[in-house]
Short mmCIF file of C-alpha atoms in Angstrom, two decimals:
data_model
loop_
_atom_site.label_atom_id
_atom_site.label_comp_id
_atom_site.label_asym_id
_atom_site.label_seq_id
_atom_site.Cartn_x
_atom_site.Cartn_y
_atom_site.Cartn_z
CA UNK A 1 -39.84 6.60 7.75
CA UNK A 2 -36.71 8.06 8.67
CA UNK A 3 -35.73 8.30 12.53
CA UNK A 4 -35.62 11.28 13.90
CA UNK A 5 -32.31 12.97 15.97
CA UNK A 6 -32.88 14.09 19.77
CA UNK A 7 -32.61 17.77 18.24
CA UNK A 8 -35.16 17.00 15.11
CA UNK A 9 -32.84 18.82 13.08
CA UNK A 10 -31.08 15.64 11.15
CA UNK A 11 -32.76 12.40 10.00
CA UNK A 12 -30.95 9.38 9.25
CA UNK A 13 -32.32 5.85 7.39
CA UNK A 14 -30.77 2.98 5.62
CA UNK A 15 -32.26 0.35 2.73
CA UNK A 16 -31.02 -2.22 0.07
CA UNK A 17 -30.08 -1.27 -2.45
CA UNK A 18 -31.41 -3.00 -5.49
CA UNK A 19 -30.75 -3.68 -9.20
CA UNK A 20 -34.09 -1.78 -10.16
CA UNK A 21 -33.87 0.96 -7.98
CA UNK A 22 -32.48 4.35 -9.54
CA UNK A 23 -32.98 7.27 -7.46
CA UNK A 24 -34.69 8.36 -4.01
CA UNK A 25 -35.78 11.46 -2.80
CA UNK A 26 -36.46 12.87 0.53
CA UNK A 27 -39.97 14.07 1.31
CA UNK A 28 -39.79 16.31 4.83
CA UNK A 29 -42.35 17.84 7.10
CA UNK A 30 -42.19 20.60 9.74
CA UNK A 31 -44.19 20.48 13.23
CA UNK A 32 -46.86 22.68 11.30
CA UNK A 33 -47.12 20.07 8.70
CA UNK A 34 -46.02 21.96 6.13
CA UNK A 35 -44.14 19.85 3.16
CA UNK A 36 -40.76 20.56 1.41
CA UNK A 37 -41.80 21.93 -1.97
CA UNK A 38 -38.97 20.37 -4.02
CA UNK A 39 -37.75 16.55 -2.13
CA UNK A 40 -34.25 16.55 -2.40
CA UNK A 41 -33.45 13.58 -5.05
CA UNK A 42 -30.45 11.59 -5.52
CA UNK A 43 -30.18 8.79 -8.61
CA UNK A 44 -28.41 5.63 -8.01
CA UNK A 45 -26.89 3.51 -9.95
CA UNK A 46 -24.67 0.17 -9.75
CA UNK A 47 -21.68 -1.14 -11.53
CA UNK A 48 -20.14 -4.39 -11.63
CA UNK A 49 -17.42 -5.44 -9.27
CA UNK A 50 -14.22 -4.44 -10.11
CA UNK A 51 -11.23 -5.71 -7.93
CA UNK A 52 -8.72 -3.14 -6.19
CA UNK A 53 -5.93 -1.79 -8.37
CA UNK A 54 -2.61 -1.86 -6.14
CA UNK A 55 1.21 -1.09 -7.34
CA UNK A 56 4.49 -1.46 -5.47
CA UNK A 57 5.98 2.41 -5.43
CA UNK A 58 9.31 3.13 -7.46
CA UNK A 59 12.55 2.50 -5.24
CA UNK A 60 14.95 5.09 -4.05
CA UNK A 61 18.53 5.42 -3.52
CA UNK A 62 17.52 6.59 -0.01
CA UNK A 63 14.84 8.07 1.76
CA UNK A 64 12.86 10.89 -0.27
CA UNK A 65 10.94 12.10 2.94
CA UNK A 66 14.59 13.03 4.31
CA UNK A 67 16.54 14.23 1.38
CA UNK A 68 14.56 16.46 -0.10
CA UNK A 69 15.33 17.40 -4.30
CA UNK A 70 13.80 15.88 -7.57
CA UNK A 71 12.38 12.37 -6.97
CA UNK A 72 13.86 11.48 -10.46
CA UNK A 73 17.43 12.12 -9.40
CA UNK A 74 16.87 9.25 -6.74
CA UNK A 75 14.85 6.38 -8.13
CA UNK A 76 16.00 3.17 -8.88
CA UNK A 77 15.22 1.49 -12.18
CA UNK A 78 17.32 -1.81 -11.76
CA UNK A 79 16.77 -2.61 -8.45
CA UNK A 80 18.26 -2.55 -5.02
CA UNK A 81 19.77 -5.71 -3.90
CA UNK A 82 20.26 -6.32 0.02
CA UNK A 83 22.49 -8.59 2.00
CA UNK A 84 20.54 -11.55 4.52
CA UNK A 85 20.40 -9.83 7.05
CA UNK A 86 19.40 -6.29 5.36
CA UNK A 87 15.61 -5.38 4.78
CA UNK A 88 13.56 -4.38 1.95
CA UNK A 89 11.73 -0.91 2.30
CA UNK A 90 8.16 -1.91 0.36
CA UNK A 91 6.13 1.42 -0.17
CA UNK A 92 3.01 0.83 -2.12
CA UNK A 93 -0.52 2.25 -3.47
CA UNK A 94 -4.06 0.90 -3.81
CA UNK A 95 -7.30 2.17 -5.21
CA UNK A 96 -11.03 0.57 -5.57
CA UNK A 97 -14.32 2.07 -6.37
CA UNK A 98 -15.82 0.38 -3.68
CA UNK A 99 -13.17 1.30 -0.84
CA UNK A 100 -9.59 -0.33 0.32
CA UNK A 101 -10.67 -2.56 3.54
CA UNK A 102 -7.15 -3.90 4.00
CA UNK A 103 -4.04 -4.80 2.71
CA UNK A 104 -1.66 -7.38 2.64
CA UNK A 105 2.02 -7.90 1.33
CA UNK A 106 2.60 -11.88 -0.29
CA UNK A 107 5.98 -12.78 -0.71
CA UNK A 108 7.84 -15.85 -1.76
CA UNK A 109 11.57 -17.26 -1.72
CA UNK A 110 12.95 -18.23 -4.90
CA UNK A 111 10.85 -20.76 -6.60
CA UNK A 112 9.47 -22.74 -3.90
CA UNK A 113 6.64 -24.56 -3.87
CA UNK A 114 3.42 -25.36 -1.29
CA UNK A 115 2.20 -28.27 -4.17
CA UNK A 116 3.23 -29.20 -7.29
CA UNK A 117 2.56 -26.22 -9.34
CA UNK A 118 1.55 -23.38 -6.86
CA UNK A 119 3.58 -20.73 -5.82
CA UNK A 120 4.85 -20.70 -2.28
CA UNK A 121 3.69 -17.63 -1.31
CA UNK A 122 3.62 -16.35 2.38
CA UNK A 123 0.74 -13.55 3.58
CA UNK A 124 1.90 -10.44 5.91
CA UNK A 125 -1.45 -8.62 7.12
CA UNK A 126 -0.62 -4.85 7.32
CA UNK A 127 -2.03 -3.34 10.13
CA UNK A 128 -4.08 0.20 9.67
CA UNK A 129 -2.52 3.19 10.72
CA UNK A 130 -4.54 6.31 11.79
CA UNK A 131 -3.29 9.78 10.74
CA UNK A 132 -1.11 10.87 13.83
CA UNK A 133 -1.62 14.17 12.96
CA UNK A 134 2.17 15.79 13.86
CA UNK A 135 4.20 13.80 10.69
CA UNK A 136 2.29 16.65 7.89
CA UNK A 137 0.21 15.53 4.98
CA UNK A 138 0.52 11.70 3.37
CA UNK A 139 2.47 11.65 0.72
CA UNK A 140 0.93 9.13 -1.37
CA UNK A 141 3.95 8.78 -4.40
CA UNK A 142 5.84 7.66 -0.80
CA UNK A 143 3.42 5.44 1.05
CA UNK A 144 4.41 7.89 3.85
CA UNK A 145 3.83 10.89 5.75
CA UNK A 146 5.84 13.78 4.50
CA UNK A 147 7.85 14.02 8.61
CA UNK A 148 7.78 10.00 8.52
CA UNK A 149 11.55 9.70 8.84
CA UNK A 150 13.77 7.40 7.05
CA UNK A 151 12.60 4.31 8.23
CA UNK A 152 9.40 5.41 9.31
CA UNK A 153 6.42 2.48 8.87
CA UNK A 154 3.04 3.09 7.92
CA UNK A 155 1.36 -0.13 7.27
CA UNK A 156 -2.36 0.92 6.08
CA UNK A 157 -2.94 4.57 5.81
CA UNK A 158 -6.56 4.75 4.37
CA UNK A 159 -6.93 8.03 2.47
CA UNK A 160 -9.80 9.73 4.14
CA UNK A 161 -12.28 11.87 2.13
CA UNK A 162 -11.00 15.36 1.56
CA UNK A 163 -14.90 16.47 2.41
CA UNK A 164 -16.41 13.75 4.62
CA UNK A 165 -19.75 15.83 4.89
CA UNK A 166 -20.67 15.47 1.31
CA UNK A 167 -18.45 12.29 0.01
CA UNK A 168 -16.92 9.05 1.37
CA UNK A 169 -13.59 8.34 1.71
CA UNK A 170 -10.72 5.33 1.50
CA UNK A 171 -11.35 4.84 -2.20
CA UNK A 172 -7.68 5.34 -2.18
CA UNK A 173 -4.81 3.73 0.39
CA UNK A 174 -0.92 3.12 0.86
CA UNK A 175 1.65 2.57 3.21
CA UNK A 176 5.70 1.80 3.29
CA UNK A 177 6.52 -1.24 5.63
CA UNK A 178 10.15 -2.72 6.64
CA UNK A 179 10.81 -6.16 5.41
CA UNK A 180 13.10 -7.39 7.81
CA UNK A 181 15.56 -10.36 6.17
CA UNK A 182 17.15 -11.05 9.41
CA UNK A 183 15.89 -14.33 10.84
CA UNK A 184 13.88 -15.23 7.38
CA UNK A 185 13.97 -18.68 6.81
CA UNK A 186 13.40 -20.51 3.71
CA UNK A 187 10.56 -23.27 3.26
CA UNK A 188 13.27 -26.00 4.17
CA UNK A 189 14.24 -24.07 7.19
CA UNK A 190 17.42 -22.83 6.15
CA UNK A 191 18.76 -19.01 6.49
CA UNK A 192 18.81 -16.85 3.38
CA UNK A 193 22.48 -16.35 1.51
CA UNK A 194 23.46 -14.98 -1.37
CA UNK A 195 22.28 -15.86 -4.73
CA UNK A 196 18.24 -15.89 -3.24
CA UNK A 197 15.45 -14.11 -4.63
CA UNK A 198 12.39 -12.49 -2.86
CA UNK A 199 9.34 -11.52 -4.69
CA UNK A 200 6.68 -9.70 -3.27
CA UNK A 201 3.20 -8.52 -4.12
CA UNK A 202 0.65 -5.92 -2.68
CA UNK A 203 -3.07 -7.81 -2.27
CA UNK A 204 -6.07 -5.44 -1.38
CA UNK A 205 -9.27 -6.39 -0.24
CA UNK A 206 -12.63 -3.72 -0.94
CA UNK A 207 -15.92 -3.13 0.93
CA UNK A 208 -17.59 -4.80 -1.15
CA UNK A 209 -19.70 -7.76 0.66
CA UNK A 210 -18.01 -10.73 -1.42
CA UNK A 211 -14.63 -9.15 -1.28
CA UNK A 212 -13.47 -11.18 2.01
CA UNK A 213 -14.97 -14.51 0.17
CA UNK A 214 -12.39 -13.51 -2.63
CA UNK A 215 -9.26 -12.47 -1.44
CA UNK A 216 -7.31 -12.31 -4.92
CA UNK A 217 -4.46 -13.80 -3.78
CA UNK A 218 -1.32 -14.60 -6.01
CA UNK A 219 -1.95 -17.92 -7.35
CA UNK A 220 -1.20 -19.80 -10.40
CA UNK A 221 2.07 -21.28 -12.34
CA UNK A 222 3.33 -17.61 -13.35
CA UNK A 223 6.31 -16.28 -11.39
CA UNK A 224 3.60 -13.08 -10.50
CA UNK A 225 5.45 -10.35 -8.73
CA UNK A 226 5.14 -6.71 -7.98
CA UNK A 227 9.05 -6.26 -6.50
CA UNK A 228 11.89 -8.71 -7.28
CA UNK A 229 14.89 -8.39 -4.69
CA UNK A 230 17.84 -10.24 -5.20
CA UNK A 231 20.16 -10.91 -2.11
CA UNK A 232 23.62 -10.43 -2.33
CA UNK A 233 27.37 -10.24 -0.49
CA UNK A 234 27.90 -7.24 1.51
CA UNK A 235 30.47 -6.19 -0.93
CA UNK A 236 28.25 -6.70 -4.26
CA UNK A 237 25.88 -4.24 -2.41
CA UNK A 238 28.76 -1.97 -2.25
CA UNK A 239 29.55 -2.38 -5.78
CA UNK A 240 26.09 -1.95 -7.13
CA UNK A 241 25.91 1.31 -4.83
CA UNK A 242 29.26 2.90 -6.86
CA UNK A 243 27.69 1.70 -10.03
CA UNK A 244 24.71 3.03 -9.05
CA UNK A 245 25.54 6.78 -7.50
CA UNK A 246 26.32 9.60 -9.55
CA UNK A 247 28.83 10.81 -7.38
CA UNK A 248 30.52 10.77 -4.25
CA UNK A 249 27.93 12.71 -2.01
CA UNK A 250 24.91 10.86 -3.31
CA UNK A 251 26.97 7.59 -2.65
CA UNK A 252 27.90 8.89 1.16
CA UNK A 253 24.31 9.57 1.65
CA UNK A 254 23.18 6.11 0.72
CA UNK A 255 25.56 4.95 2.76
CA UNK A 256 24.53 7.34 5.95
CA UNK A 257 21.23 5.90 5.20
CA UNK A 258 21.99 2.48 5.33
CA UNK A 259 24.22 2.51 8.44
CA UNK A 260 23.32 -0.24 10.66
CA UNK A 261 21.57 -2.02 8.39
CA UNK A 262 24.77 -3.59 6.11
CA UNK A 263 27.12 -2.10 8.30
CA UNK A 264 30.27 0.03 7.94
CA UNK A 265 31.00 0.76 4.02
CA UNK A 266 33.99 2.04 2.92
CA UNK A 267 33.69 4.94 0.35
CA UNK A 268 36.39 6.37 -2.14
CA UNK A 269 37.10 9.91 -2.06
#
């Protein structure tokens, strides 16, 4: 039986699911007691349980959402380095066929160790973000909304369902968070310098009941890492950036950009 709404014109049940079951159908009657003459079916089916897909997004010489032009002509294959007291912009992506429940950035300082063996490697919950509904659409190639701003932070942005009448939604997630170096201290307490390394990784957990009994968390003897940020001098930032830009403007910009976070950069005319 299905339970009735105060206006008898919905109807709303739930039951297992089970291995053997594959389909349903809906069998209605009106106050007359006249029958539907074709039950609505649905088949079911089940798959096995895949973990969530995620990826850390590509790098950009600065902030896509603000400088608008060819994403190309602004990513960053090698790398950006950033000074101790900088911070790492993290944008990432995540998918699952059973729905993104949360996500979680892991990172770790050079090679350190909790045991003999494992990876040191800290967890950051991300906390979800609801659509605010005045920064435009979610760009997900930028983890952001497309009015986010420069720095702007969206932890968890589940992608809702683009028809939520007819299918579910948050098979599909991202988010851009500021890693803030300043204050980061290593497992032996000391203060990051240069010549450290920070390697970070993007761990989603689904909807699926034995998800949160599973977290796949990075674990093993590999150096596993999404994003591998190596901290340098104030001035080797500045001579990666002239390395780096194609000219003088798109070196000025990344500087403008930056401001506040290294500090006052001198650039050549």
């Amino acid at each position: 039986p299905m339970t009735l709404a105060a206006d008898a014109l919905s109807a709303a049940v739930t039951f297992d699911l089970r291995p053997e079951y594959i389909a349903y159908r809906i069998e209605l009657a009106d106050r007359n007691g006249f029958r539907n003459a074709t039950p609505l079916r649905r088949d079911l089916r089940t798959r096995p349980h895949t973990p969530p897909e995620t990826e850390v997004l590509s790098d950009y010489y600065f902030d896509p959402t603000v400088h608008k032009g060819p994403l190309a002509d602004r990513k960053v294959d090698s790398g950006r380095p950033v000074t101790p007291d900088g911070r790492v912009l993290l944008a990432y992506h995540a998918k699952s066929d059973f729905g993104v429940r949360d996500l979680s950035v892991w990172y770790r300082v050079n090679d350190e160790e909790s045991a003999p063996g494992q990876p040191y490697w800290r967890k950051l919950p991300l906390k979800r973000t609801n659509d605010p509904g005045t920064l435009g659409p979610f760009r997900e190639d930028l983890g952001a909304f497309e009015k986010s701003g420069a720095t702007g932070s969206v932890e968890f942005y589940p992608v809702p369902s683009p028809n939520p009448e007819t299918e579910p939604g948050e098979f599909r997630a991202g988010g851009r968070y500021n890693f803030e170096l300043a204050g980061l201290k290593k497992k032996d307490g000391a203060s990051l310098e240069p010549g450290d390394h920070l390697y970070f990784y993007v761990v989603a957990t689904d909807k699926h009941p034995d998800a949160l009994r599973n977290e796949p968390a990075p674990v093993g003897n590999e150096r596993v890492f999404q994003r591998d940020v190596a901290v340098k001098t104030q001035r080797e930032f500045v001579d990666w950036a002239m390395q780096t830009a194609s000219s003088g403007k798109r070196l000025r910009d990344l500087e403008k950009s930056q401001r506040g976070v290294f500090g006052p950069v001198k650039v050549e005319k």
